[in-house]
Short mmCIF file of C-alpha atoms and ligand atoms in Angstrom, two decimals:
data_model
loop_
_atom_site.label_atom_id
_atom_site.label_comp_id
_atom_site.label_asym_id
_atom_site.label_seq_id
_atom_site.Cartn_x
_atom_site.Cartn_y
_atom_site.Cartn_z
CA MET A 1 88.53 75.25 134.62
CA GLN A 2 88.93 79.24 134.18
CA TYR A 3 91.36 80.65 131.59
CA SER A 4 91.24 83.94 130.13
CA ASN A 5 92.95 83.04 126.94
CA LEU A 6 94.49 80.18 124.82
CA SER A 7 97.94 80.59 126.27
CA GLU A 8 96.55 80.13 129.80
CA LYS A 9 94.30 77.16 128.47
CA ILE A 10 97.63 75.53 127.00
CA GLY A 11 99.45 76.03 130.21
CA LEU A 12 96.58 74.16 132.15
CA ILE A 13 96.73 71.49 129.29
CA LYS A 14 100.60 71.26 129.66
CA SER A 15 100.33 71.10 133.46
CA GLY A 16 97.65 68.26 133.18
CA ARG A 17 95.00 70.38 134.81
CA ILE A 18 92.99 70.15 131.61
CA SER A 19 92.88 66.90 129.80
CA LEU A 20 93.74 67.43 126.31
CA ILE A 21 91.51 64.43 125.17
CA GLU A 22 88.49 65.64 126.98
CA ASN A 23 89.04 69.16 125.53
CA VAL A 24 88.99 67.69 122.06
CA GLU A 25 85.98 65.64 122.79
CA THR A 26 84.26 68.42 124.23
CA PHE A 27 84.64 70.37 120.88
CA LEU A 28 83.53 67.21 118.88
CA GLN A 29 80.41 67.06 121.01
CA THR A 30 79.44 70.74 120.55
CA ILE A 31 80.36 70.38 116.68
CA GLN A 32 77.81 67.44 116.70
CA SER A 33 75.14 69.44 118.66
CA ARG A 34 75.65 72.57 116.56
CA LYS A 35 75.49 70.74 113.21
CA ASN A 36 72.63 72.89 111.89
CA LEU A 37 75.06 75.86 111.68
CA ASN A 38 76.84 73.93 108.82
CA ALA A 39 80.13 75.41 109.98
CA TYR A 40 82.40 72.48 108.82
CA ASN A 41 82.52 70.85 105.42
CA PHE A 42 84.85 68.15 107.06
CA VAL A 43 85.55 67.14 110.76
CA PHE A 44 88.47 64.87 111.46
CA GLU A 45 87.09 63.21 114.62
CA GLU A 46 89.11 60.13 115.11
CA GLU A 47 92.36 61.86 113.82
CA ALA A 48 91.90 64.58 116.23
CA ILE A 49 91.85 62.33 119.17
CA GLN A 50 94.73 60.16 117.76
CA ARG A 51 96.55 63.35 117.68
CA ALA A 52 95.61 64.54 121.15
CA LYS A 53 97.17 61.32 122.27
CA GLU A 54 100.52 61.97 120.52
CA ILE A 55 100.56 65.39 121.70
CA GLU A 56 99.95 64.45 125.33
CA SER A 57 102.94 62.17 125.05
CA LYS A 58 105.17 64.88 123.64
CA ILE A 59 103.84 67.32 126.56
CA LYS A 60 104.82 64.59 129.10
CA SER A 61 108.27 64.37 127.36
CA GLY A 62 108.67 68.12 127.68
CA GLN A 63 108.73 68.69 124.00
CA SER A 64 105.50 70.30 123.19
CA GLY A 65 105.14 73.47 120.90
CA LYS A 66 103.58 76.76 121.41
CA LEU A 67 100.02 75.75 120.57
CA ALA A 68 100.16 72.38 122.44
CA GLY A 69 96.68 70.99 122.24
CA ALA A 70 95.00 73.89 120.71
CA VAL A 71 92.10 72.92 118.76
CA VAL A 72 92.11 74.78 115.29
CA ALA A 73 89.55 74.87 112.45
CA ILE A 74 90.82 75.83 108.95
CA LYS A 75 89.23 77.29 105.92
CA ASP A 76 88.42 74.79 103.15
CA VAL A 77 90.71 76.83 100.66
CA LEU A 78 93.76 75.97 102.58
CA ALA A 79 95.80 72.79 102.01
CA TYR A 80 96.14 70.08 104.46
CA LYS A 81 98.16 67.21 103.22
CA ASP A 82 95.94 63.92 102.64
CA HIS A 83 92.78 65.79 103.34
CA PRO A 84 90.06 67.02 101.02
CA LEU A 85 90.54 70.81 99.65
CA THR A 86 87.06 71.63 98.03
CA CYS A 87 86.89 75.34 98.26
CA SER A 88 83.24 74.45 98.74
CA SER A 89 83.17 74.02 94.94
CA LYS A 90 81.60 71.07 93.10
CA ILE A 91 84.60 71.29 90.86
CA LEU A 92 87.00 70.11 93.65
CA SER A 93 84.56 68.06 95.55
CA ASN A 94 86.73 64.94 95.26
CA PHE A 95 89.92 66.45 95.62
CA ILE A 96 92.63 65.60 98.14
CA SER A 97 95.54 67.88 98.81
CA ILE A 98 98.97 66.20 98.40
CA TYR A 99 100.83 68.83 100.52
CA SER A 100 100.03 71.40 103.42
CA ALA A 101 99.73 75.12 103.30
CA THR A 102 102.78 76.70 105.08
CA SER A 103 100.34 78.49 107.62
CA VAL A 104 98.69 75.02 108.31
CA GLN A 105 102.23 73.30 108.76
CA LYS A 106 103.55 76.06 111.19
CA ILE A 107 100.29 75.44 113.13
CA ILE A 108 100.76 71.72 113.15
CA ASP A 109 104.69 72.22 113.88
CA GLU A 110 103.49 73.85 117.10
CA ASP A 111 101.26 70.86 118.11
CA ALA A 112 98.06 72.22 117.42
CA ILE A 113 95.16 69.90 116.38
CA ILE A 114 93.28 70.59 113.12
CA ILE A 115 89.93 69.77 114.10
CA GLY A 116 88.28 70.22 110.59
CA LYS A 117 87.87 72.26 107.32
CA THR A 118 85.25 75.16 107.50
CA ASN A 119 82.66 76.02 105.07
CA CYS A 120 83.16 79.22 102.97
CA ASP A 121 81.83 80.86 99.89
CA GLU A 122 82.84 78.98 96.73
CA PHE A 123 86.58 79.96 96.03
CA ALA A 124 86.15 82.43 98.80
CA MET A 125 83.90 84.54 96.62
CA GLY A 126 80.96 86.00 98.49
CA SER A 127 79.85 87.98 101.56
CA SER A 128 77.48 85.83 103.22
CA ASN A 129 78.46 82.12 102.91
CA GLU A 130 75.39 81.49 100.66
CA ASN A 131 77.55 80.53 97.63
CA SER A 132 78.91 77.10 99.07
CA PHE A 133 78.33 73.85 97.48
CA PHE A 134 77.90 72.50 101.03
CA GLY A 135 75.05 74.95 101.71
CA ASN A 136 74.53 78.08 103.85
CA VAL A 137 76.38 78.74 107.14
CA LEU A 138 73.97 80.15 109.59
CA ASN A 139 74.87 82.99 112.10
CA PRO A 140 74.89 81.51 115.63
CA VAL A 141 73.78 84.85 117.15
CA ASP A 142 70.38 84.56 115.09
CA ASP A 143 70.17 81.59 112.91
CA SER A 144 67.75 83.25 110.28
CA ARG A 145 70.79 85.44 109.46
CA VAL A 146 73.99 85.19 107.46
CA PRO A 147 77.35 84.82 109.48
CA GLY A 148 79.05 86.79 106.60
CA GLY A 149 81.53 85.64 104.30
CA SER A 150 83.38 84.21 102.59
CA SER A 151 85.10 82.83 105.80
CA GLY A 152 81.71 82.26 107.45
CA GLY A 153 82.32 78.70 108.76
CA SER A 154 85.86 79.71 110.38
CA ALA A 155 83.90 82.73 112.04
CA VAL A 156 81.21 80.71 113.30
CA ALA A 157 83.28 77.85 114.60
CA VAL A 158 85.04 80.32 117.10
CA ALA A 159 81.91 82.20 117.87
CA ALA A 160 79.83 78.84 118.71
CA ASN A 161 82.64 77.21 120.59
CA LEU A 162 83.23 74.73 117.78
CA CYS A 163 87.14 75.20 118.31
CA ASP A 164 89.72 77.32 119.97
CA VAL A 165 90.89 79.71 117.03
CA SER A 166 90.50 79.37 113.27
CA LEU A 167 91.99 80.56 110.15
CA GLY A 168 90.23 82.30 107.45
CA THR A 169 91.41 84.24 104.35
CA ASP A 170 90.62 87.77 103.28
CA THR A 171 90.81 89.11 99.78
CA GLY A 172 88.42 91.80 100.37
CA GLY A 173 87.03 91.54 103.71
CA SER A 174 86.34 87.86 104.24
CA ILE A 175 87.81 87.67 107.62
CA ARG A 176 86.86 91.22 109.06
CA GLN A 177 83.31 91.12 107.71
CA PRO A 178 82.10 87.66 109.19
CA ALA A 179 84.13 88.42 112.29
CA ALA A 180 82.01 91.60 112.70
CA PHE A 181 78.69 89.68 111.72
CA CYS A 182 79.42 87.15 114.38
CA GLY A 183 80.80 89.23 117.39
CA ILE A 184 84.46 88.08 117.47
CA PHE A 185 87.96 89.31 116.51
CA GLY A 186 89.47 88.75 113.04
CA LEU A 187 92.77 90.04 111.61
CA LYS A 188 93.84 90.43 108.18
CA PRO A 189 97.57 90.93 107.92
CA THR A 190 99.49 92.91 105.66
CA TYR A 191 99.96 91.50 102.21
CA GLY A 192 102.97 89.24 102.30
CA ARG A 193 103.21 88.87 106.01
CA VAL A 194 101.89 85.28 105.98
CA SER A 195 102.72 82.95 103.24
CA ARG A 196 100.15 82.17 100.71
CA TYR A 197 101.55 78.85 99.81
CA GLY A 198 98.89 76.21 99.87
CA LEU A 199 96.16 78.77 99.77
CA THR A 200 94.00 78.26 96.68
CA ALA A 201 94.46 81.43 94.63
CA PHE A 202 91.36 83.71 94.09
CA ALA A 203 92.98 87.12 93.58
CA SER A 204 96.62 86.36 94.21
CA SER A 205 97.60 90.11 94.65
CA PHE A 206 95.00 90.74 97.32
CA ASP A 207 94.59 87.21 99.10
CA THR A 208 95.71 87.14 102.77
CA ILE A 209 95.51 84.48 105.50
CA GLY A 210 94.57 85.38 109.20
CA PRO A 211 93.18 84.22 112.43
CA PHE A 212 89.50 84.41 114.01
CA ALA A 213 89.63 84.33 117.83
CA LYS A 214 87.34 85.42 120.85
CA ASN A 215 90.22 87.61 122.15
CA VAL A 216 93.21 89.64 121.13
CA HIS A 217 95.57 87.67 122.84
CA ASP A 218 94.64 84.53 120.72
CA LEU A 219 94.91 86.56 117.47
CA ALA A 220 98.07 87.67 118.50
CA LEU A 221 99.50 84.14 119.31
CA VAL A 222 98.14 82.55 116.22
CA LEU A 223 99.52 85.46 113.94
CA ASN A 224 102.91 85.14 115.40
CA VAL A 225 103.10 81.62 114.64
CA ILE A 226 101.91 81.80 110.94
CA SER A 227 103.87 85.01 109.88
CA GLY A 228 107.24 85.07 108.24
CA LYS A 229 109.13 84.79 105.07
CA ASP A 230 108.48 81.52 103.17
CA GLU A 231 110.77 80.46 100.31
CA LYS A 232 107.75 78.81 98.78
CA ASP A 233 106.06 82.09 98.32
CA SER A 234 108.07 84.80 96.56
CA THR A 235 105.43 87.30 97.52
CA SER A 236 106.01 86.68 101.46
CA VAL A 237 108.27 89.32 102.64
CA ASN A 238 111.31 89.21 104.92
CA GLN A 239 110.11 91.47 107.52
CA ASN A 240 111.00 90.99 111.14
CA VAL A 241 107.85 89.53 112.99
CA PRO A 242 107.48 91.36 116.38
CA ASP A 243 106.30 89.53 119.45
CA LEU A 244 102.83 90.33 119.37
CA ILE A 245 102.42 89.10 122.68
CA SER A 246 104.57 91.42 124.40
CA VAL A 247 102.59 94.53 123.07
CA LEU A 248 99.30 93.53 124.47
CA ASN A 249 97.87 95.97 126.98
CA ASN A 250 100.83 98.38 126.43
CA GLN A 251 98.37 101.33 126.78
CA LYS A 252 99.96 103.28 124.02
CA LYS A 253 98.13 106.12 122.99
CA TYR A 254 98.31 106.21 119.24
CA LYS A 255 97.28 108.89 117.01
CA ILE A 256 93.95 108.04 115.57
CA GLY A 257 92.44 109.09 112.23
CA ILE A 258 88.59 108.95 111.33
CA PRO A 259 88.21 108.93 107.52
CA LYS A 260 85.06 111.08 107.00
CA GLU A 261 84.28 109.01 103.67
CA TYR A 262 83.47 106.04 105.94
CA PHE A 263 80.87 107.82 108.02
CA ALA A 264 78.82 108.92 105.08
CA GLU A 265 75.40 108.02 103.71
CA GLY A 266 74.59 104.29 103.81
CA LEU A 267 76.11 103.53 107.16
CA ASP A 268 73.57 102.10 109.75
CA VAL A 269 72.92 104.63 112.37
CA GLU A 270 73.38 102.23 115.22
CA ILE A 271 76.84 101.16 113.96
CA LYS A 272 77.72 104.84 113.35
CA ASN A 273 76.77 105.75 117.09
CA SER A 274 78.39 103.02 118.48
CA ILE A 275 81.66 103.90 116.73
CA LEU A 276 81.39 107.46 117.55
CA ASN A 277 80.64 106.66 121.17
CA ILE A 278 84.04 104.78 121.53
CA VAL A 279 85.53 107.52 119.77
CA GLU A 280 84.38 110.03 122.44
CA LYS A 281 85.59 107.69 125.02
CA LEU A 282 89.04 107.53 123.51
CA LYS A 283 89.07 111.16 123.43
CA ALA A 284 88.35 111.38 127.15
CA GLU A 285 91.03 108.93 127.81
CA GLY A 286 93.53 111.31 126.02
CA PHE A 287 93.82 110.04 122.75
CA GLN A 288 94.63 112.44 119.73
CA ILE A 289 91.67 111.94 117.15
CA GLU A 290 91.41 113.87 114.22
CA GLU A 291 89.27 113.71 110.92
CA VAL A 292 91.08 112.64 107.92
CA SER A 293 90.16 112.24 104.22
CA LEU A 294 90.72 109.28 101.89
CA PRO A 295 89.32 111.04 98.84
CA MET A 296 89.51 107.88 96.44
CA THR A 297 86.96 105.79 98.73
CA GLU A 298 84.26 106.12 96.27
CA TYR A 299 86.21 104.22 93.58
CA THR A 300 87.22 101.29 95.86
CA ILE A 301 84.40 98.78 95.09
CA ALA A 302 84.56 99.27 91.33
CA THR A 303 88.30 99.17 91.52
CA TYR A 304 88.21 95.94 93.52
CA TYR A 305 85.74 94.08 91.54
CA ILE A 306 87.58 94.85 88.18
CA LEU A 307 90.91 93.69 89.52
CA ILE A 308 89.82 90.73 91.55
CA THR A 309 87.64 89.37 88.78
CA ALA A 310 90.55 89.70 86.25
CA GLU A 311 92.78 87.84 88.73
CA ALA A 312 90.30 85.12 89.44
CA SER A 313 89.42 84.42 85.87
CA SER A 314 93.11 83.71 85.27
CA ASN A 315 93.52 81.64 88.49
CA LEU A 316 90.42 79.46 87.74
CA ALA A 317 91.43 78.57 84.23
CA ARG A 318 93.36 75.67 85.70
CA TYR A 319 90.09 73.81 86.70
CA ASP A 320 89.43 72.32 83.27
CA GLY A 321 88.26 68.62 84.21
CA ALA A 322 91.51 67.40 82.99
CA ARG A 323 93.94 68.04 85.82
CA TYR A 324 91.88 68.69 89.07
CA GLY A 325 88.56 67.33 90.50
CA TYR A 326 85.28 67.18 88.74
CA ARG A 327 85.09 66.07 85.27
CA SER A 328 81.76 65.87 83.47
CA ASP A 329 80.55 62.51 82.08
CA ASN A 330 78.81 64.28 79.26
CA TYR A 331 81.29 65.12 76.45
CA SER A 332 82.21 63.69 72.96
CA ASN A 333 85.32 65.70 72.39
CA LEU A 334 88.03 67.72 74.35
CA GLU A 335 86.48 71.00 74.04
CA GLU A 336 83.14 69.92 75.40
CA MET A 337 84.88 68.25 78.21
CA TYR A 338 86.20 71.41 79.17
CA ILE A 339 83.15 73.40 78.70
CA ASN A 340 80.63 70.88 80.47
CA SER A 341 83.07 70.30 83.37
CA ARG A 342 83.49 73.88 84.02
CA THR A 343 79.72 74.53 83.26
CA GLU A 344 78.59 71.92 85.74
CA GLY A 345 81.42 72.34 88.24
CA PHE A 346 81.29 76.06 89.13
CA GLY A 347 78.43 77.93 90.73
CA THR A 348 76.59 81.03 89.65
CA GLU A 349 78.88 83.71 91.45
CA VAL A 350 82.08 82.00 90.39
CA LYS A 351 80.89 82.06 86.52
CA ARG A 352 79.70 85.72 86.90
CA ARG A 353 83.29 86.59 88.07
CA ILE A 354 84.94 84.55 85.31
CA MET A 355 82.88 86.25 82.71
CA LEU A 356 83.48 89.82 84.16
CA GLY A 357 87.20 88.89 84.56
CA THR A 358 87.67 87.64 81.07
CA TYR A 359 85.80 90.80 79.78
CA VAL A 360 88.03 93.35 81.49
CA LEU A 361 91.01 91.51 80.40
CA SER A 362 90.06 91.14 76.85
CA SER A 363 92.11 93.08 74.26
CA GLY A 364 89.49 95.79 73.31
CA TYR A 365 88.68 96.61 77.09
CA TYR A 366 92.14 95.98 78.75
CA ASP A 367 93.05 99.68 78.78
CA ALA A 368 89.67 100.91 79.65
CA TYR A 369 88.96 98.74 82.59
CA TYR A 370 92.10 96.61 83.83
CA ARG A 371 94.88 99.07 83.36
CA LYS A 372 92.73 102.10 84.60
CA ALA A 373 91.71 99.97 87.73
CA GLN A 374 95.40 99.25 88.28
CA LYS A 375 96.18 102.99 88.19
CA VAL A 376 93.38 103.54 90.41
CA ARG A 377 94.57 101.19 92.89
CA ARG A 378 97.99 103.00 93.08
CA LEU A 379 95.87 106.14 93.88
CA ILE A 380 93.97 104.42 96.70
CA LYS A 381 97.44 103.12 98.31
CA GLU A 382 98.72 106.61 98.17
CA ASP A 383 95.62 108.04 100.06
CA PHE A 384 96.69 105.61 102.74
CA ASP A 385 100.40 106.51 102.62
CA LYS A 386 99.44 109.94 103.23
CA VAL A 387 97.24 109.80 106.07
CA PHE A 388 99.37 107.36 107.59
CA GLN A 389 101.92 110.21 107.71
CA GLN A 390 99.69 111.89 110.11
CA VAL A 391 98.10 109.20 112.31
CA ASP A 392 99.01 105.62 113.49
CA LEU A 393 95.75 103.97 113.15
CA LEU A 394 92.42 104.66 111.37
CA ILE A 395 89.00 103.92 112.97
CA THR A 396 86.21 102.89 110.66
CA PRO A 397 83.10 100.82 110.49
CA THR A 398 83.72 97.18 109.46
CA THR A 399 80.29 96.96 107.61
CA PRO A 400 77.63 99.23 106.54
CA THR A 401 74.91 97.06 108.31
CA THR A 402 74.73 94.29 110.91
CA ALA A 403 74.31 90.65 109.82
CA PHE A 404 71.50 90.54 107.10
CA LYS A 405 68.83 87.70 106.54
CA ILE A 406 69.56 84.70 104.72
CA GLY A 407 68.07 85.21 101.09
CA GLU A 408 67.99 89.01 101.48
CA LYS A 409 70.62 89.95 99.07
CA SER A 410 71.45 86.76 97.17
CA ASP A 411 69.43 87.84 94.17
CA ASN A 412 71.24 91.07 93.89
CA PRO A 413 75.09 90.83 93.46
CA LEU A 414 75.57 94.64 93.28
CA GLU A 415 73.93 95.05 96.68
CA MET A 416 75.93 92.04 97.91
CA TYR A 417 79.04 93.72 96.75
CA LEU A 418 78.56 96.81 98.65
CA SER A 419 78.48 94.90 101.88
CA ASP A 420 82.43 95.09 101.53
CA ILE A 421 82.38 98.76 101.08
CA TYR A 422 84.72 99.43 103.89
CA THR A 423 86.96 96.35 103.86
CA THR A 424 88.22 96.25 100.35
CA SER A 425 90.34 99.21 100.38
CA ALA A 426 92.66 97.39 102.72
CA ASN A 427 93.31 94.57 100.30
CA LEU A 428 93.78 97.08 97.47
CA ALA A 429 96.56 99.04 99.41
CA GLY A 430 97.95 95.63 101.12
CA ILE A 431 97.58 97.13 104.83
CA PRO A 432 96.51 95.14 107.67
CA GLY A 433 93.19 95.54 109.35
CA ILE A 434 91.20 94.10 112.39
CA ASN A 435 87.53 93.58 113.27
CA ILE A 436 86.97 94.48 117.09
CA PRO A 437 83.57 93.49 118.30
CA ILE A 438 82.25 96.60 120.28
CA ALA A 439 78.48 96.27 120.99
CA LYS A 440 75.36 94.79 119.94
CA ASN A 441 72.35 96.60 118.16
CA SER A 442 68.71 96.76 119.49
CA ASN A 443 68.10 93.48 117.77
CA GLY A 444 71.14 91.92 119.73
CA LEU A 445 73.21 91.61 116.71
CA PRO A 446 76.84 92.31 116.92
CA ILE A 447 78.33 95.54 115.66
CA GLY A 448 81.96 95.62 114.63
CA MET A 449 84.85 98.30 114.59
CA GLN A 450 87.61 98.14 111.92
CA VAL A 451 90.82 99.48 112.69
CA LEU A 452 93.61 99.91 110.03
CA ALA A 453 97.20 100.47 110.13
CA LYS A 454 99.94 100.76 107.79
CA GLN A 455 101.89 97.99 106.14
CA PHE A 456 103.55 95.88 108.83
CA ASP A 457 102.26 97.71 111.69
CA GLU A 458 100.25 94.80 113.11
CA GLU A 459 101.65 95.36 116.38
CA LYS A 460 99.92 98.79 116.67
CA LEU A 461 96.60 97.05 115.68
CA ILE A 462 97.06 94.33 118.25
CA SER A 463 98.27 96.75 120.83
CA PHE A 464 95.23 98.87 120.54
CA ALA A 465 92.71 96.29 120.12
CA SER A 466 93.75 94.55 123.27
CA ARG A 467 92.16 97.53 125.25
CA PHE A 468 88.78 96.06 124.07
CA ASP A 469 89.41 92.63 125.38
CA LYS A 470 86.76 91.63 127.91
CA THR A 471 88.92 88.71 129.26
N1 LIG B 1 83.23 89.51 99.78
C1 LIG B 1 84.40 89.84 99.01
C2 LIG B 1 84.21 89.13 97.59
O1 LIG B 1 83.03 88.43 97.32
C3 LIG B 1 85.42 89.63 99.60
C4 LIG B 1 85.90 88.00 99.44
C5 LIG B 1 87.12 87.59 100.14
O2 LIG B 1 87.75 88.61 100.94
N2 LIG B 1 87.49 86.31 100.09
O3 LIG B 1 84.91 89.16 96.70
#
């Protein structure tokens, strides 16, 4: 049965032309046949079928929601009541959530089916999905390569047809970067647009939840459902949520800025050329395009890694073997219980960040690192405020390279951190960003283009990105 987006598919499900149960079964079969990709930590087979039956009867009685029958995968850092919540970490490997994240609940309330929880880097720390207690996730385009991270499983679940749409989280690029590596759309909303309630905190002032999809229509549909003020998250913002579906294909000719710092040394030439090619086409279509400057760009990675490690070291203090998850068998007093549980429960990258964060927050270094980085964060935000007075949108690459080989960067954390060079700035400034798959390189690997907008301008991102929808 032909359909070009999820709303059309849901329409066919509601009219009975697509069987809801068969749809779920097809996904379950594909998940089974692509098990080698390791995209899911958990698949809820029987439950998904049971839920499909319930939704089918809701449809019959004419009471079904906006996402009736849509099959959704969620990153395993999001709480889903009575289901495992591991953050792909040994320390939470036996943890079952007692409530659902607001974003997850909103999806359920619209009658979507949560098919499983996706693999990711441990506590969402990473750019390659190589830091998971459950093992690497493979890129479906080339399985010798990483899918990106940290939401690698959620990106792969969409790219390899293991669900209709998925949710990921983005603290420094973890939606946009894996979307770019896997050749799909991924959107990081404005900080505060989507409630973080039930998202396991990594760096609380950076964390956001957003969708992955094969087309912009589906992104808009899901983003509309999960957005909005939530009493349970005091950082969620009471801002009107526009009807994002209505702005699709509105053909508005936004004013576009090209930040020169994002096209400097270090950018893969095929990525650069593909984006400049698009820019030329836009010009020919009458878009007003100008070069702009974000002079603080060179400080983003350093600032990001000081601030997020500080926040992470504080957020991860709660995993002490007493209250949550894993406890070491090997201790003779309380102190040893804490130390051994954390030593055995956390992976290398998480420990590295706890150490770094504890260091930058320690009394002798607080002013030199943490406070300084806070000030630089403000300057980075001001850079964006300034350019968004001139232009509506910024076009940049999403990543400096296409998907790299498994193992290529895993021994070199600094090089790994540099793969976030174009994405972390949006989280420092709290602005929304999207990855648009625009081309393939000479090896057939996807190339992504990032578009950024000012806070709460998701509408412009969606409207502009829909020009690139193939469907
Ligand atoms: N790759 C970045 C990091 O390791 C971003 C992670 C994320 O967005 N969750 O911190």
